[in-house]
Amino acid sequence: MQMNIALVGAGRTGGEVLKLAHGKKEIQVTVYDIDNPPEASKLAGHDIAICFLPGDPFVAAIPELLAAKIPVVTGSTGFAWPGGRQAFSEKLGEQGLIWVHANNFSLGMNIMHELIRILSMADSLYDEWSYAIHEVHHTRKKDAPSGTALAWKEWLAKPVEVTSERTGDVVGEHSLTLSTPFEEITVEHSARNRSIFASGALWTARQVLADRHEMAPGLYDIQQIALDKLWKRTGPAAGQSNFSS
């Protein structure tokens, strides 16, 4: 599939998108940053935008992204949707636009979602139980807990202790432990390098462009796009959980 991508923000993860796209004739990428601001008139010439701007710069870019009238796939973190997630999804619906947000574009996180859903049922088997989530990231990551840890907490929907650690150049490690008086179960996810997020964003962009005529306009999570491939379900996100690294 041919894709003409507007890459808004080419930092650490955006740079990985460039690396993965390099040499692939079916993918054309134009970078928009401080030197080449993401103005709507320029963005409108692309099939889709992939955005990895930090939180505040991303919020500042939203008006231009909306005005461009193209699909957007974003992995920005540390921000709040203008007016709230539900209201923003409705705004996208009114404008006929499809946006996908994930703080963590790892496709494996969709498998983790289903594992966590199963672990959340422990109270039907045990009289005594407790949960703990622990996440580890590189020292440059400022927000804590990570968006992924907060998403896991939301998926679990049970009381849970969440702890964070910042060390070295760790891309992202998350674990959930279920403890009972006589046994313990832990599920873990570890990102080996940043290509995991870049490849997930490119995968998502392909799915959106392939299925956009069947998708209702609105704000989606990558979870909805990926699980549709597993369980054949889809629909606008509008307040549902999202991924974050």
XYZ file of C-alpha atoms in Angstrom, residues 3 5-9 14 17 30 48-53 65 70-75 105 198 201-206:
30
model
C 1.462 5.874 1.981
C 3.058 10.296 5.548
C 3.400 13.598 7.363
C 5.696 12.798 10.293
C 5.051 15.461 12.927
C 7.958 15.347 15.330
C 9.700 9.570 15.224
C 9.655 5.743 11.896
C 7.947 14.368 5.090
C -2.065 10.475 6.958
C -0.122 12.123 9.789
C 1.954 10.239 12.352
C 2.704 12.385 15.384
C 5.115 11.776 18.252
C 5.292 15.293 19.649
C -3.921 18.769 12.362
C -6.483 13.900 7.159
C -6.339 10.858 9.491
C -3.938 11.174 12.427
C -2.056 8.458 14.297
C -0.438 9.833 17.443
C 1.708 8.462 20.220
C 2.058 1.316 19.923
C 7.464 2.980 15.280
C 2.445 3.253 14.370
C 3.154 2.360 10.734
C 0.990 -0.764 11.073
C -1.819 1.351 12.500
C -1.512 3.886 9.679
C -1.858 1.085 7.126
